Amino acid sequence: MQNQILRNNLGNKLIEPKQRVGISFTVFFILTLVIFSCLSFACGFFIQSYYSKSHKYMIQNVQSKSNIKKIDHKKYEINLGSFKNKEDAKDFVDKVGELGVVISQNSDIYSVKLKDKFDFQHALTTSEIIRSEYHIIATITERENK
C-alpha cells in the first residue's frame, strides 16, 4: 500500500533524491539572487544619498562663506569648460549657445565662459541652475581686473 502512495499515475516516485537536489538548488539560487539584488539596491541608494548630501553641504558651505562677505564688490565669472583646441570649444558653444557664452584663450587652452559678470551670490545661483538644467559643472572664478 505504501508503494502505491509513493507512485504517481506514470509509475514514478513522487520525490526522488535527484528532484530534492534540483528543488533545493533552485530555492538556494532564487534566495541568493533576491539577497544580492536587495544588497545592490541598498548600496546604490546609500551612495546616491551620500553624494547628494555632500553636494548639499558643499553648497551650504559656500553660501555661508558668501553670507560672511555681505559687502562684496568683486565680480565673478562662470567658466563652463576648457578645451585644448578651438574646434572642440566651438562645438561646445554650439550646444550651449543660448546661454550667451564667449571663448577666451589663455596660453594654449580655450575657455568657454558666460559673457556676464556676476556678484558671488548670483554666480552661485546661476551655476547651480546650469548644473541642473544642462548637466554641466560650472566653476566660479574671480574676475581678473583688466
PDB file of C-alpha atoms in Angstrom:
ATOM      1  CA  MET A   1       0.000   0.000   0.000  1.00  0.00           C
ATOM      2  CA  GLN A   2       2.875   2.389   0.703  1.00  0.00           C
ATOM      3  CA  ASN A   3       4.351   1.677  -2.715  1.00  0.00           C
ATOM      4  CA  GLN A   4       1.090   2.755  -4.306  1.00  0.00           C
ATOM      5  CA  ILE A   5       1.047   6.055  -2.364  1.00  0.00           C
ATOM      6  CA  LEU A   6       4.609   6.946  -3.366  1.00  0.00           C
ATOM      7  CA  ARG A   7       3.967   6.452  -7.074  1.00  0.00           C
ATOM      8  CA  ASN A   8       2.049   8.766  -9.332  1.00  0.00           C
ATOM      9  CA  ASN A   9      -0.022   7.850 -12.384  1.00  0.00           C
ATOM     10  CA  LEU A  10       3.012   7.122 -14.572  1.00  0.00           C
ATOM     11  CA  GLY A  11       4.552   4.810 -12.022  1.00  0.00           C
ATOM     12  CA  ASN A  12       7.394   7.143 -10.992  1.00  0.00           C
ATOM     13  CA  LYS A  13       8.148   8.019  -7.420  1.00  0.00           C
ATOM     14  CA  LEU A  14       6.821  11.421  -6.419  1.00  0.00           C
ATOM     15  CA  ILE A  15      10.015  12.725  -4.834  1.00  0.00           C
ATOM     16  CA  GLU A  16      13.281  11.177  -5.880  1.00  0.00           C
ATOM     17  CA  PRO A  17      16.626  12.267  -4.402  1.00  0.00           C
ATOM     18  CA  LYS A  18      17.528  13.962  -7.722  1.00  0.00           C
ATOM     19  CA  GLN A  19      14.344  16.023  -7.571  1.00  0.00           C
ATOM     20  CA  ARG A  20      15.132  17.096  -3.991  1.00  0.00           C
ATOM     21  CA  VAL A  21      18.580  18.298  -5.051  1.00  0.00           C
ATOM     22  CA  GLY A  22      17.101  20.162  -8.017  1.00  0.00           C
ATOM     23  CA  ILE A  23      14.428  21.823  -5.883  1.00  0.00           C
ATOM     24  CA  SER A  24      16.888  22.787  -3.138  1.00  0.00           C
ATOM     25  CA  PHE A  25      19.323  24.212  -5.719  1.00  0.00           C
ATOM     26  CA  THR A  26      16.527  26.254  -7.305  1.00  0.00           C
ATOM     27  CA  VAL A  27      15.395  27.617  -3.933  1.00  0.00           C
ATOM     28  CA  PHE A  28      19.009  28.422  -2.977  1.00  0.00           C
ATOM     29  CA  PHE A  29      19.601  30.191  -6.314  1.00  0.00           C
ATOM     30  CA  ILE A  30      16.426  32.288  -6.026  1.00  0.00           C
ATOM     31  CA  LEU A  31      17.172  33.277  -2.421  1.00  0.00           C
ATOM     32  CA  THR A  32      20.747  34.220  -3.318  1.00  0.00           C
ATOM     33  CA  LEU A  33      19.522  36.273  -6.261  1.00  0.00           C
ATOM     34  CA  VAL A  34      16.990  38.126  -4.096  1.00  0.00           C
ATOM     35  CA  ILE A  35      19.550  38.830  -1.354  1.00  0.00           C
ATOM     36  CA  PHE A  36      22.164  40.198  -3.775  1.00  0.00           C
ATOM     37  CA  SER A  37      19.547  42.292  -5.580  1.00  0.00           C
ATOM     38  CA  CYS A  38      18.465  43.867  -2.302  1.00  0.00           C
ATOM     39  CA  LEU A  39      22.083  44.495  -1.275  1.00  0.00           C
ATOM     40  CA  SER A  40      22.979  46.139  -4.582  1.00  0.00           C
ATOM     41  CA  PHE A  41      19.877  48.355  -4.411  1.00  0.00           C
ATOM     42  CA  ALA A  42      20.729  49.360  -0.835  1.00  0.00           C
ATOM     43  CA  CYS A  43      24.348  50.141  -1.758  1.00  0.00           C
ATOM     44  CA  GLY A  44      23.270  52.238  -4.742  1.00  0.00           C
ATOM     45  CA  PHE A  45      20.758  54.139  -2.642  1.00  0.00           C
ATOM     46  CA  PHE A  46      23.387  54.753   0.064  1.00  0.00           C
ATOM     47  CA  ILE A  47      25.971  56.035  -2.426  1.00  0.00           C
ATOM     48  CA  GLN A  48      23.434  58.308  -4.135  1.00  0.00           C
ATOM     49  CA  SER A  49      22.279  59.794  -0.825  1.00  0.00           C
ATOM     50  CA  TYR A  50      25.897  60.291   0.282  1.00  0.00           C
ATOM     51  CA  TYR A  51      26.785  62.235  -2.869  1.00  0.00           C
ATOM     52  CA  SER A  52      23.646  64.368  -2.746  1.00  0.00           C
ATOM     53  CA  LYS A  53      24.319  65.206   0.918  1.00  0.00           C
ATOM     54  CA  SER A  54      27.962  66.066   0.249  1.00  0.00           C
ATOM     55  CA  HIS A  55      26.911  68.317  -2.655  1.00  0.00           C
ATOM     56  CA  LYS A  56      24.289  69.973  -0.448  1.00  0.00           C
ATOM     57  CA  TYR A  57      26.832  70.575   2.336  1.00  0.00           C
ATOM     58  CA  MET A  58      29.298  71.985  -0.179  1.00  0.00           C
ATOM     59  CA  ILE A  59      26.680  74.475  -1.413  1.00  0.00           C
ATOM     60  CA  GLN A  60      25.756  75.386   2.171  1.00  0.00           C
ATOM     61  CA  ASN A  61      29.434  75.921   2.987  1.00  0.00           C
ATOM     62  CA  VAL A  62      29.887  78.234   0.015  1.00  0.00           C
ATOM     63  CA  GLN A  63      26.663  80.070   0.863  1.00  0.00           C
ATOM     64  CA  SER A  64      27.760  80.542   4.472  1.00  0.00           C
ATOM     65  CA  LYS A  65      31.046  81.990   3.224  1.00  0.00           C
ATOM     66  CA  SER A  66      29.092  84.323   0.976  1.00  0.00           C
ATOM     67  CA  ASN A  67      26.953  85.454   3.927  1.00  0.00           C
ATOM     68  CA  ILE A  68      30.110  86.390   5.830  1.00  0.00           C
ATOM     69  CA  LYS A  69      31.147  88.675   2.992  1.00  0.00           C
ATOM     70  CA  LYS A  70      27.945  90.686   2.690  1.00  0.00           C
ATOM     71  CA  ILE A  71      29.614  93.625   1.001  1.00  0.00           C
ATOM     72  CA  ASP A  72      31.478  92.012  -1.841  1.00  0.00           C
ATOM     73  CA  HIS A  73      32.266  94.334  -4.713  1.00  0.00           C
ATOM     74  CA  LYS A  74      34.268  91.717  -6.576  1.00  0.00           C
ATOM     75  CA  LYS A  75      32.894  90.374  -9.786  1.00  0.00           C
ATOM     76  CA  TYR A  76      32.941  86.710 -10.695  1.00  0.00           C
ATOM     77  CA  GLU A  77      32.710  84.869 -13.970  1.00  0.00           C
ATOM     78  CA  ILE A  78      31.336  81.413 -14.673  1.00  0.00           C
ATOM     79  CA  ASN A  79      33.561  79.028 -16.606  1.00  0.00           C
ATOM     80  CA  LEU A  80      31.693  76.226 -18.383  1.00  0.00           C
ATOM     81  CA  GLY A  81      34.645  74.293 -19.733  1.00  0.00           C
ATOM     82  CA  SER A  82      38.207  74.317 -21.050  1.00  0.00           C
ATOM     83  CA  PHE A  83      39.383  72.753 -24.287  1.00  0.00           C
ATOM     84  CA  LYS A  84      42.726  72.129 -25.964  1.00  0.00           C
ATOM     85  CA  ASN A  85      41.667  73.106 -29.476  1.00  0.00           C
ATOM     86  CA  LYS A  86      39.330  75.742 -30.825  1.00  0.00           C
ATOM     87  CA  GLU A  87      37.116  73.319 -32.782  1.00  0.00           C
ATOM     88  CA  ASP A  88      36.061  71.484 -29.608  1.00  0.00           C
ATOM     89  CA  ALA A  89      35.319  74.801 -27.931  1.00  0.00           C
ATOM     90  CA  LYS A  90      33.179  75.892 -30.902  1.00  0.00           C
ATOM     91  CA  ASP A  91      31.265  72.588 -30.833  1.00  0.00           C
ATOM     92  CA  PHE A  92      30.581  73.116 -27.133  1.00  0.00           C
ATOM     93  CA  VAL A  93      29.437  76.705 -27.789  1.00  0.00           C
ATOM     94  CA  ASP A  94      27.018  75.411 -30.431  1.00  0.00           C
ATOM     95  CA  LYS A  95      25.441  73.119 -27.825  1.00  0.00           C
ATOM     96  CA  VAL A  96      25.023  75.804 -25.152  1.00  0.00           C
ATOM     97  CA  GLY A  97      24.787  78.871 -27.386  1.00  0.00           C
ATOM     98  CA  GLU A  98      21.568  80.127 -25.812  1.00  0.00           C
ATOM     99  CA  LEU A  99      23.403  80.833 -22.556  1.00  0.00           C
ATOM    100  CA  GLY A 100      25.372  83.672 -24.118  1.00  0.00           C
ATOM    101  CA  VAL A 101      28.903  82.313 -23.954  1.00  0.00           C
ATOM    102  CA  VAL A 102      32.240  83.560 -25.203  1.00  0.00           C
ATOM    103  CA  ILE A 103      35.502  81.734 -25.957  1.00  0.00           C
ATOM    104  CA  SER A 104      38.681  83.116 -24.414  1.00  0.00           C
ATOM    105  CA  GLN A 105      42.223  81.853 -24.912  1.00  0.00           C
ATOM    106  CA  ASN A 106      44.815  81.540 -22.142  1.00  0.00           C
ATOM    107  CA  SER A 107      48.153  80.247 -23.452  1.00  0.00           C
ATOM    108  CA  ASP A 108      47.147  77.037 -25.284  1.00  0.00           C
ATOM    109  CA  ILE A 109      43.769  76.461 -23.581  1.00  0.00           C
ATOM    110  CA  TYR A 110      40.413  77.709 -24.850  1.00  0.00           C
ATOM    111  CA  SER A 111      37.925  78.509 -22.079  1.00  0.00           C
ATOM    112  CA  VAL A 112      34.190  78.842 -22.577  1.00  0.00           C
ATOM    113  CA  LYS A 113      32.695  81.405 -20.191  1.00  0.00           C
ATOM    114  CA  LEU A 114      29.438  83.264 -19.780  1.00  0.00           C
ATOM    115  CA  LYS A 115      29.541  86.825 -21.117  1.00  0.00           C
ATOM    116  CA  ASP A 116      28.043  88.384 -17.998  1.00  0.00           C
ATOM    117  CA  LYS A 117      29.925  89.160 -14.795  1.00  0.00           C
ATOM    118  CA  PHE A 118      28.172  88.350 -11.524  1.00  0.00           C
ATOM    119  CA  ASP A 119      28.394  89.031  -7.824  1.00  0.00           C
ATOM    120  CA  PHE A 120      29.116  85.922  -5.790  1.00  0.00           C
ATOM    121  CA  GLN A 121      25.551  85.016  -4.778  1.00  0.00           C
ATOM    122  CA  HIS A 122      24.196  85.459  -8.300  1.00  0.00           C
ATOM    123  CA  ALA A 123      27.106  83.434  -9.743  1.00  0.00           C
ATOM    124  CA  LEU A 124      26.410  80.622  -7.285  1.00  0.00           C
ATOM    125  CA  THR A 125      22.716  80.535  -8.175  1.00  0.00           C
ATOM    126  CA  THR A 126      23.430  80.663 -11.908  1.00  0.00           C
ATOM    127  CA  SER A 127      25.986  77.848 -11.756  1.00  0.00           C
ATOM    128  CA  GLU A 128      23.506  75.694  -9.820  1.00  0.00           C
ATOM    129  CA  ILE A 129      20.826  76.294 -12.470  1.00  0.00           C
ATOM    130  CA  ILE A 130      23.291  75.402 -15.244  1.00  0.00           C
ATOM    131  CA  ARG A 131      24.241  72.215 -13.389  1.00  0.00           C
ATOM    132  CA  SER A 132      20.623  71.129 -13.003  1.00  0.00           C
ATOM    133  CA  GLU A 133      19.412  72.099 -16.489  1.00  0.00           C
ATOM    134  CA  TYR A 134      22.403  71.342 -18.712  1.00  0.00           C
ATOM    135  CA  HIS A 135      24.242  68.796 -16.511  1.00  0.00           C
ATOM    136  CA  ILE A 136      27.417  70.883 -16.762  1.00  0.00           C
ATOM    137  CA  ILE A 137      29.516  71.534 -13.691  1.00  0.00           C
ATOM    138  CA  ALA A 138      30.341  75.230 -13.909  1.00  0.00           C
ATOM    139  CA  THR A 139      33.224  76.755 -11.983  1.00  0.00           C
ATOM    140  CA  ILE A 140      33.123  80.203 -10.451  1.00  0.00           C
ATOM    141  CA  THR A 141      36.309  82.246 -10.690  1.00  0.00           C
ATOM    142  CA  GLU A 142      37.127  85.735  -9.550  1.00  0.00           C
ATOM    143  CA  ARG A 143      37.262  88.135 -12.451  1.00  0.00           C
ATOM    144  CA  GLU A 144      40.673  89.467 -13.297  1.00  0.00           C
ATOM    145  CA  ASN A 145      40.996  93.240 -13.193  1.00  0.00           C
ATOM    146  CA  LYS A 146      41.567  94.470 -16.719  1.00  0.00           C
TER     147      LYS A 146
END
